[in-house]
XYZ file of C-alpha atoms in Angstrom:
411
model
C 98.947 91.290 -14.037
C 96.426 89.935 -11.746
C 98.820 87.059 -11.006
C 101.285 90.037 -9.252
C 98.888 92.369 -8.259
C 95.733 90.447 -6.979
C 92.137 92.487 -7.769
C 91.204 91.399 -3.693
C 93.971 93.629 -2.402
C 94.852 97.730 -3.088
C 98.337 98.074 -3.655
C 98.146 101.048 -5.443
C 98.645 103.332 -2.296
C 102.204 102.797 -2.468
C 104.831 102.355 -4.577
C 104.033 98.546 -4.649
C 101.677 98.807 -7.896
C 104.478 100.509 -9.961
C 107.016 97.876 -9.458
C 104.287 95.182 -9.956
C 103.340 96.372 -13.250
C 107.051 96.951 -14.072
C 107.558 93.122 -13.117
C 104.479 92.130 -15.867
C 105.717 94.252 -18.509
C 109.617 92.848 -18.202
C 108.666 89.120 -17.863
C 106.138 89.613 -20.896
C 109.103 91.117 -22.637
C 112.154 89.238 -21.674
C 110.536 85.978 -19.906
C 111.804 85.063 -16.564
C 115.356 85.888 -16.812
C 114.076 89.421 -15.945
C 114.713 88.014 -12.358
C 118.528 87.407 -12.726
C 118.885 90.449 -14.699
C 117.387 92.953 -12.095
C 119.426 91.234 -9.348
C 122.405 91.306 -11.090
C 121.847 94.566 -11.832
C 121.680 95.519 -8.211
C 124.181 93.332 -7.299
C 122.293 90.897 -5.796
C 122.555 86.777 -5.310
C 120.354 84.525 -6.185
C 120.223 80.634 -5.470
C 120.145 77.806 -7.485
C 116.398 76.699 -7.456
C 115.306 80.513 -9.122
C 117.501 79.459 -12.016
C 116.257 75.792 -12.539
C 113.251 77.578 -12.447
C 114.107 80.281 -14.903
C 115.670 77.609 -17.285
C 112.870 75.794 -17.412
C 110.362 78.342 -17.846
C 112.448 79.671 -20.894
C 112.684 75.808 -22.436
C 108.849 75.740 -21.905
C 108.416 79.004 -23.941
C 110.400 78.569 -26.796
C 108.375 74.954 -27.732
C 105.361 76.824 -26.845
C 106.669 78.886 -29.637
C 107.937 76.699 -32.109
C 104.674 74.685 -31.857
C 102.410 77.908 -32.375
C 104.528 78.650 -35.457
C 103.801 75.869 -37.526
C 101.514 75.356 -40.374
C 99.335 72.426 -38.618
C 99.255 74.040 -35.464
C 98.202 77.750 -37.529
C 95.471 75.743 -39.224
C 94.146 74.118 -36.568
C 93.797 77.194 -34.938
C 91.714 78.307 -37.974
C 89.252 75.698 -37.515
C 88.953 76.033 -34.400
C 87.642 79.039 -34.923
C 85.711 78.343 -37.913
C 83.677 75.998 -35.483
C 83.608 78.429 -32.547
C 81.792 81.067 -34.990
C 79.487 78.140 -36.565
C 78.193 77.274 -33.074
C 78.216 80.699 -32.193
C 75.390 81.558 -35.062
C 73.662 78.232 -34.593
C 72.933 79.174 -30.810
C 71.911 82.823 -32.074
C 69.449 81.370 -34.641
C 68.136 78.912 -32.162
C 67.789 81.105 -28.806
C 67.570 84.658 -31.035
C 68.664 88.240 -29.527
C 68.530 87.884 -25.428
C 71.288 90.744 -24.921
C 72.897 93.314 -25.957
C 74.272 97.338 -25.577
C 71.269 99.829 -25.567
C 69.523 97.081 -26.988
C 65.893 98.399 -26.413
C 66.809 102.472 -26.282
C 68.716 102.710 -29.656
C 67.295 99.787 -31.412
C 68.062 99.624 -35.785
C 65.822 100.362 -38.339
C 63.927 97.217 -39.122
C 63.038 95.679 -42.608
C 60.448 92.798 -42.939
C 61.418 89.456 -44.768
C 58.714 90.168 -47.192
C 59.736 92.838 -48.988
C 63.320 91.209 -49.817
C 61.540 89.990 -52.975
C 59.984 92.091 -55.499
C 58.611 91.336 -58.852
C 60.327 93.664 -61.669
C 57.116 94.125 -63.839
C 59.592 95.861 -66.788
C 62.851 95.985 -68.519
C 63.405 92.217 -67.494
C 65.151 89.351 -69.192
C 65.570 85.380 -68.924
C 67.991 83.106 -70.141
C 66.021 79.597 -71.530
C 67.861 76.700 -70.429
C 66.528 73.179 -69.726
C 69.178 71.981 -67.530
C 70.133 75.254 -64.934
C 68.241 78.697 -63.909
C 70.483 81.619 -64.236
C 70.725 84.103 -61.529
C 72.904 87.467 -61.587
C 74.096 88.363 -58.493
C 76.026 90.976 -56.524
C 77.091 92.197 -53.096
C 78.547 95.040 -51.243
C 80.681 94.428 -48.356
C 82.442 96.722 -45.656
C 85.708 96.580 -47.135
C 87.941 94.325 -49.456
C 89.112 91.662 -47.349
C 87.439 88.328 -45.781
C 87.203 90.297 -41.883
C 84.489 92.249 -43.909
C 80.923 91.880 -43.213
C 78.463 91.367 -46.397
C 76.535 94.414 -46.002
C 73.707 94.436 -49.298
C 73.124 91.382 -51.597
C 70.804 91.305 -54.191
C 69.702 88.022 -56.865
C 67.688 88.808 -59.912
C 66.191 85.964 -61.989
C 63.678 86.876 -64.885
C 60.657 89.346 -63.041
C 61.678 88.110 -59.432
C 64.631 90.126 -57.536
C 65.786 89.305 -54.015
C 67.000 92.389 -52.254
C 68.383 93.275 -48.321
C 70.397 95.300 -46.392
C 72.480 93.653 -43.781
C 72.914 94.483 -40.089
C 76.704 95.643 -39.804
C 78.407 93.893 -36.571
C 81.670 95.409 -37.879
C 83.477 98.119 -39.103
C 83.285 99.677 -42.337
C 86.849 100.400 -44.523
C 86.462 104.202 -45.651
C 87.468 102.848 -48.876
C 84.520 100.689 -49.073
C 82.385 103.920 -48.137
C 83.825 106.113 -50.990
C 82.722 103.225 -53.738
C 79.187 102.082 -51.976
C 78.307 105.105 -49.686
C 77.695 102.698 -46.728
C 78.760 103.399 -43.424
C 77.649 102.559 -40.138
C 76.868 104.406 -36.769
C 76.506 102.313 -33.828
C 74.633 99.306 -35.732
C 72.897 101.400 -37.845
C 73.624 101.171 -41.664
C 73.532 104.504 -43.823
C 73.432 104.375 -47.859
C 74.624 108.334 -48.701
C 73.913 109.288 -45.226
C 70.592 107.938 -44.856
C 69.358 105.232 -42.276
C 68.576 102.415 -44.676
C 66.059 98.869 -42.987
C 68.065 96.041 -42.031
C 68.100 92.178 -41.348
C 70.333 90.441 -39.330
C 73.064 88.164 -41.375
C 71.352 84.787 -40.924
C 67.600 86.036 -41.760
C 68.856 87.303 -45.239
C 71.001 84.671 -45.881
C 67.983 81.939 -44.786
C 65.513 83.975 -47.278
C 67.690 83.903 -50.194
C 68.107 80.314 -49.715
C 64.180 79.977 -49.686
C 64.290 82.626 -52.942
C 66.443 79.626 -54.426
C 64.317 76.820 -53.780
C 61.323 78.673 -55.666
C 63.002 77.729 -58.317
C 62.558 74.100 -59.704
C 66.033 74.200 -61.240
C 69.598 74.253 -59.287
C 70.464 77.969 -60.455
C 73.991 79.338 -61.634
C 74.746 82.515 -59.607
C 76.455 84.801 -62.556
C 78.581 87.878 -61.305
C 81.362 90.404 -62.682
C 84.506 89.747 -61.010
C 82.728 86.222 -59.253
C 86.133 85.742 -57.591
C 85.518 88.041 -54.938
C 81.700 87.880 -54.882
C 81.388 83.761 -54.645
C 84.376 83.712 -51.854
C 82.789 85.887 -49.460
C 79.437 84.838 -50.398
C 80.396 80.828 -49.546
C 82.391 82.175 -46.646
C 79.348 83.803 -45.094
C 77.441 80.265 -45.858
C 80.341 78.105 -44.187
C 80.031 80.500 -40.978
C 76.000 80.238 -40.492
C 76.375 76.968 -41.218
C 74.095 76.617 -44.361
C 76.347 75.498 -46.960
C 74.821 71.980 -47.439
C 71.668 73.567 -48.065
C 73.190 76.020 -50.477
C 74.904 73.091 -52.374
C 71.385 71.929 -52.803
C 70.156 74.629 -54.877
C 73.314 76.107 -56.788
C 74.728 74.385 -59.418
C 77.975 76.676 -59.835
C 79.264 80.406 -59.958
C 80.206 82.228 -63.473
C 82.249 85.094 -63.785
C 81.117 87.597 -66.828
C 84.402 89.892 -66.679
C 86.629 86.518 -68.317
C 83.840 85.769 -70.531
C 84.343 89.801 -71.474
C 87.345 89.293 -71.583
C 87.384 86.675 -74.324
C 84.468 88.394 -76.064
C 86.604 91.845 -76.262
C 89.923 91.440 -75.989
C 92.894 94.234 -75.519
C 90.241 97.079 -74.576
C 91.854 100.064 -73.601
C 89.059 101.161 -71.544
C 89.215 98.159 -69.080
C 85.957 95.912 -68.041
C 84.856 97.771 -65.373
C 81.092 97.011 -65.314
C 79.813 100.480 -65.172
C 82.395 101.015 -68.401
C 81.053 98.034 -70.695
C 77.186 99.517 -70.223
C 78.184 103.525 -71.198
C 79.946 102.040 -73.985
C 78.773 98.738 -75.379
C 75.181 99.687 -74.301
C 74.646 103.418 -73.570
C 73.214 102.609 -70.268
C 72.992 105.570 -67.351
C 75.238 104.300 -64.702
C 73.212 106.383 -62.130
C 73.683 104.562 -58.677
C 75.940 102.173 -59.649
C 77.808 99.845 -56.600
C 74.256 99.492 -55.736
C 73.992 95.452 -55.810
C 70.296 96.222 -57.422
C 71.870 98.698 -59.655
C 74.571 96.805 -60.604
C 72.636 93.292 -61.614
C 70.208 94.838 -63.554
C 73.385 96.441 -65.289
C 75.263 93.139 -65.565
C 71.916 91.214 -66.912
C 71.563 93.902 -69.665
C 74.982 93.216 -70.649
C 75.455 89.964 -70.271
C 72.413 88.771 -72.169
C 73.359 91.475 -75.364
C 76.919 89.551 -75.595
C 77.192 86.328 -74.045
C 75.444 82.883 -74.896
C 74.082 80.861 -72.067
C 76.075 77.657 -73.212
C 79.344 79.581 -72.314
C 77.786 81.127 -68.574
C 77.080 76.939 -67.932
C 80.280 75.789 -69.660
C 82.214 78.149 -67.460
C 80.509 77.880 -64.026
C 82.821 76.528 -61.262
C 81.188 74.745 -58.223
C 80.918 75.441 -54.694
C 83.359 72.433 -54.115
C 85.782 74.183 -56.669
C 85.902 77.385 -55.610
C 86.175 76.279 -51.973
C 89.416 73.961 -52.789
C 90.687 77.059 -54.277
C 90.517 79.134 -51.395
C 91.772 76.799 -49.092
C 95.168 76.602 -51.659
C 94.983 80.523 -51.152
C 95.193 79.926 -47.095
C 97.859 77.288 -47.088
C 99.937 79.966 -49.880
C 100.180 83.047 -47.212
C 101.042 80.294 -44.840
C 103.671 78.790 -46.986
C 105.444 82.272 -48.578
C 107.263 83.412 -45.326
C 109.537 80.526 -45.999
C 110.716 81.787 -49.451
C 112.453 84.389 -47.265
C 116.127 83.520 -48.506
C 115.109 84.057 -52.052
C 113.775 87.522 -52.148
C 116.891 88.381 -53.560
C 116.673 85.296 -56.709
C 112.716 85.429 -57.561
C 110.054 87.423 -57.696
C 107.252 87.831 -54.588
C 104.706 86.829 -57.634
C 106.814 83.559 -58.509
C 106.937 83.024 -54.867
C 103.409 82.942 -54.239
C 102.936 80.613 -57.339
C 104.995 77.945 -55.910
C 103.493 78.586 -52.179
C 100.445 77.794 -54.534
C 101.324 74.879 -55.734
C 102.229 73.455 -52.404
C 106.143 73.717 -52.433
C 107.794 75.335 -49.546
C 111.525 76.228 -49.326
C 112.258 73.422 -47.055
C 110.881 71.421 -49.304
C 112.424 72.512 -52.353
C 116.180 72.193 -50.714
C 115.174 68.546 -49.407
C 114.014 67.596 -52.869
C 116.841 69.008 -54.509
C 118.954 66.977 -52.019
C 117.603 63.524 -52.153
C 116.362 63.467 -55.685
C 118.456 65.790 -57.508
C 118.419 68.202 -60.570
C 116.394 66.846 -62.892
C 113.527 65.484 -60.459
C 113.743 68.945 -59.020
C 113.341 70.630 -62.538
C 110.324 68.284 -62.992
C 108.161 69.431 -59.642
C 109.633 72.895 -60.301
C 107.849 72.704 -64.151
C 104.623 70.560 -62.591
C 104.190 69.379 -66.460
C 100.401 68.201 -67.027
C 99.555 66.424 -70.463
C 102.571 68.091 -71.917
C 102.203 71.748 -70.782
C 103.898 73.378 -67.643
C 101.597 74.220 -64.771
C 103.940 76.266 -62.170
C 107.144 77.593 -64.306
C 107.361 78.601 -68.207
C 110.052 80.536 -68.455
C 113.183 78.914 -68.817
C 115.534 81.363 -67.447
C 113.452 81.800 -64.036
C 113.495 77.785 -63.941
C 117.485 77.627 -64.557
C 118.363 80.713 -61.604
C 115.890 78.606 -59.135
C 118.219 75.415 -59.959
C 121.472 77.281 -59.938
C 120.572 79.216 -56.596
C 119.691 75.356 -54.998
C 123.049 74.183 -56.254
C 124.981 77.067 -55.017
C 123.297 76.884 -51.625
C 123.841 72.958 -51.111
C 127.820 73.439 -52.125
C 127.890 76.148 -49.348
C 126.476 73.965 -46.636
C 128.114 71.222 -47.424
């Protein structure tokens, strides 16, 4: 826009501005060839330097294209931007609030940094171990996906609970809001409808850290459904750029809904958290998806049914869970390429080969060069005996027929 209609001049008192616009939308559109089409269309020459010039700007967008499409390029990007935000919250800590929107006129409700931790003084349990402290955890977020912001975490070990709210920066899923009751005006945060004290992401995440290192033992951080608690939680320490310092102190994550899972298996009823305390337990469920609620509810549970040997035995580290979502990333990269195959396997056997780092391409090439039965080997991924990737035999034989099919067709 401002490279047809300049901000220095007004063009807008004539017709001029409509058919500079026009000329911004169509060349965003169509490229440069919007030139020779107009001009054709109004019968009109044109010479042969506009359409070295047209051909050249087309060649130039279509590798700008094919380069922005690929994996390397896509994750590059990603870390570019995982940087960008790590600097971004470095400079924040360092130089603090200096600017922003209303920023003395409608300022939040503030909490202080001392009264994160409180000492429960009843109704409080501990694990004994001599090697690792166990920690339940739990967090609420602003919706169900990484974009979210982590908007309450709370860490209960023994009589000493860490507990804050967190100062939303975006917005909040109404999905979210119907399970947690938080929402957020402005950057104001609202449990049920009422204002509720907030820190700023990097201030909670910095005192929990500290809560941590009271400890004298690395601690395991035990959650139901850890999968989605430990991602976002590591996430959030990646971005402020504390995760060597949060290596330092945790030892691993465990998830209680497998270990429930193993403990009780086939319930009807499911392993929803609030579920397993009415009916294991009898315990009220009264503000539950509160992250203090809910810990005290998990620790109840979890120390009733399951040992501390299996919480340890089954912890995953940081460095484990991290390689794991990084496979996730490169999957939803890799999927779009099963495209020609919707039609042979599943979108769930799809994603367990994007898993396992095989692409299409790939799988064609291999089948190519190497032939059936190497292909039938990397399509099995057989470890100490067992198959990793496919089981079933008839899946495995349709993948190798479709290959075969689709080689004898190109050829």
């Amino acid at each position: 826009m401002c490279s047809k209609a300049r901000k220095s001049v007004c063009y807008s008192t004539s017709e001029s501005a409509d058919f500079r616009f026009a000329a911004s939308v169509a060349q965003k559109n169509c490229g440069d060839s919007y030139l020779q089409r107009t001009m054709a269309k109004m019968f009109l020459p044109w010479n042969q330097p506009l359409e070295k010039h047209i051909n050249k700007s087309d060649k130039l967008v279509q590798k700008r294209r094919e380069r922005r499409s690929q994996i390397s390029y896509k994750s590059l990007r990603l870390q570019r931007q995982a940087k960008r935000s790590q600097l971004k919250y470095q400079k924040e800590s360092a130089e603090g609030q200096t600017y922003e929107s209303h920023m003395d006129l409608l300022d939040n409700k503030k909490a202080r940094k001392e009264d994160c931790i409180k000492l429960v003084t009843d109704n409080y349990l501990n694990y004994k171990s001599n090697a690792f402290n166990i920690a339940f955890f739990d967090i609420e977020t602003g919706g169900f996906s990484y974009k979210h912001d982590i908007l309450q975490t709370c860490v209960k070990c023994g009589n000493k609970m860490f507990s804050a709210y967190i100062t939303p920066t975006k917005s909040i899923d109404s999905s979210a809001t119907n399970v947690n009751g938080l929402s957020k005006v402005y950057k104001k945060l609202f449990l049920h409808g009422h204002e509720v004290a907030t820190l700023p992401k990097r201030v909670v995440f910095s005192e929990l850290l500290n809560f941590l290192k009271s400890f004298e033992k690395k601690s395991i951080l035990v959650a139901h459904n850890c999968n989605f608690d430990s991602t976002r939680m590591i996430t959030s320490m990646q971005e402020l750029s504390l995760i060597d310092e949060f290596e330092n102190v945790i030892q691993g994550f465990s998830d209680t809904l497998l270990l429930f899972k193993d403990k009780f298996p086939k319930r009807e009823s499911g392993y929803k958290l609030t579920t397993l305390a009415k009916e294991l337990l009898a315990l009220p469920c009264n503000g539950a998806h509160d992250a203090s609620v809910d810990v005290i509810l998990l620790e109840q549970l979890t120390t009733s049914f399951i040992s501390v040997l299996d919480l340890i035995e089954s912890n995953k580290t940081i460095k484990d869970i991290s390689e794991r979502m990084q496979k996730e990333k490169d999957a939803k990269e890799i999927i779009p390429s099963f495209k020609p195959m919707d039609d042979v396997i599943s979108k769930a056997m799809q994603k367990r080969l994007a898993y396992a780092g095989i692409t299409y391409e790939n799988l064609v090439i291999h089948f190519k060069t190497k032939g059936f039965d190497d292909t039938k080997a990397l399509l099995v991924g057989e470890v100490d005996g067992k198959p990793q990737i496919i089981k079933n035999k008839k899946i495995l034989n349709t993948i190798l027929d479709y290959l075969n099919s689709v080689l004898q067709i190109k050829v």
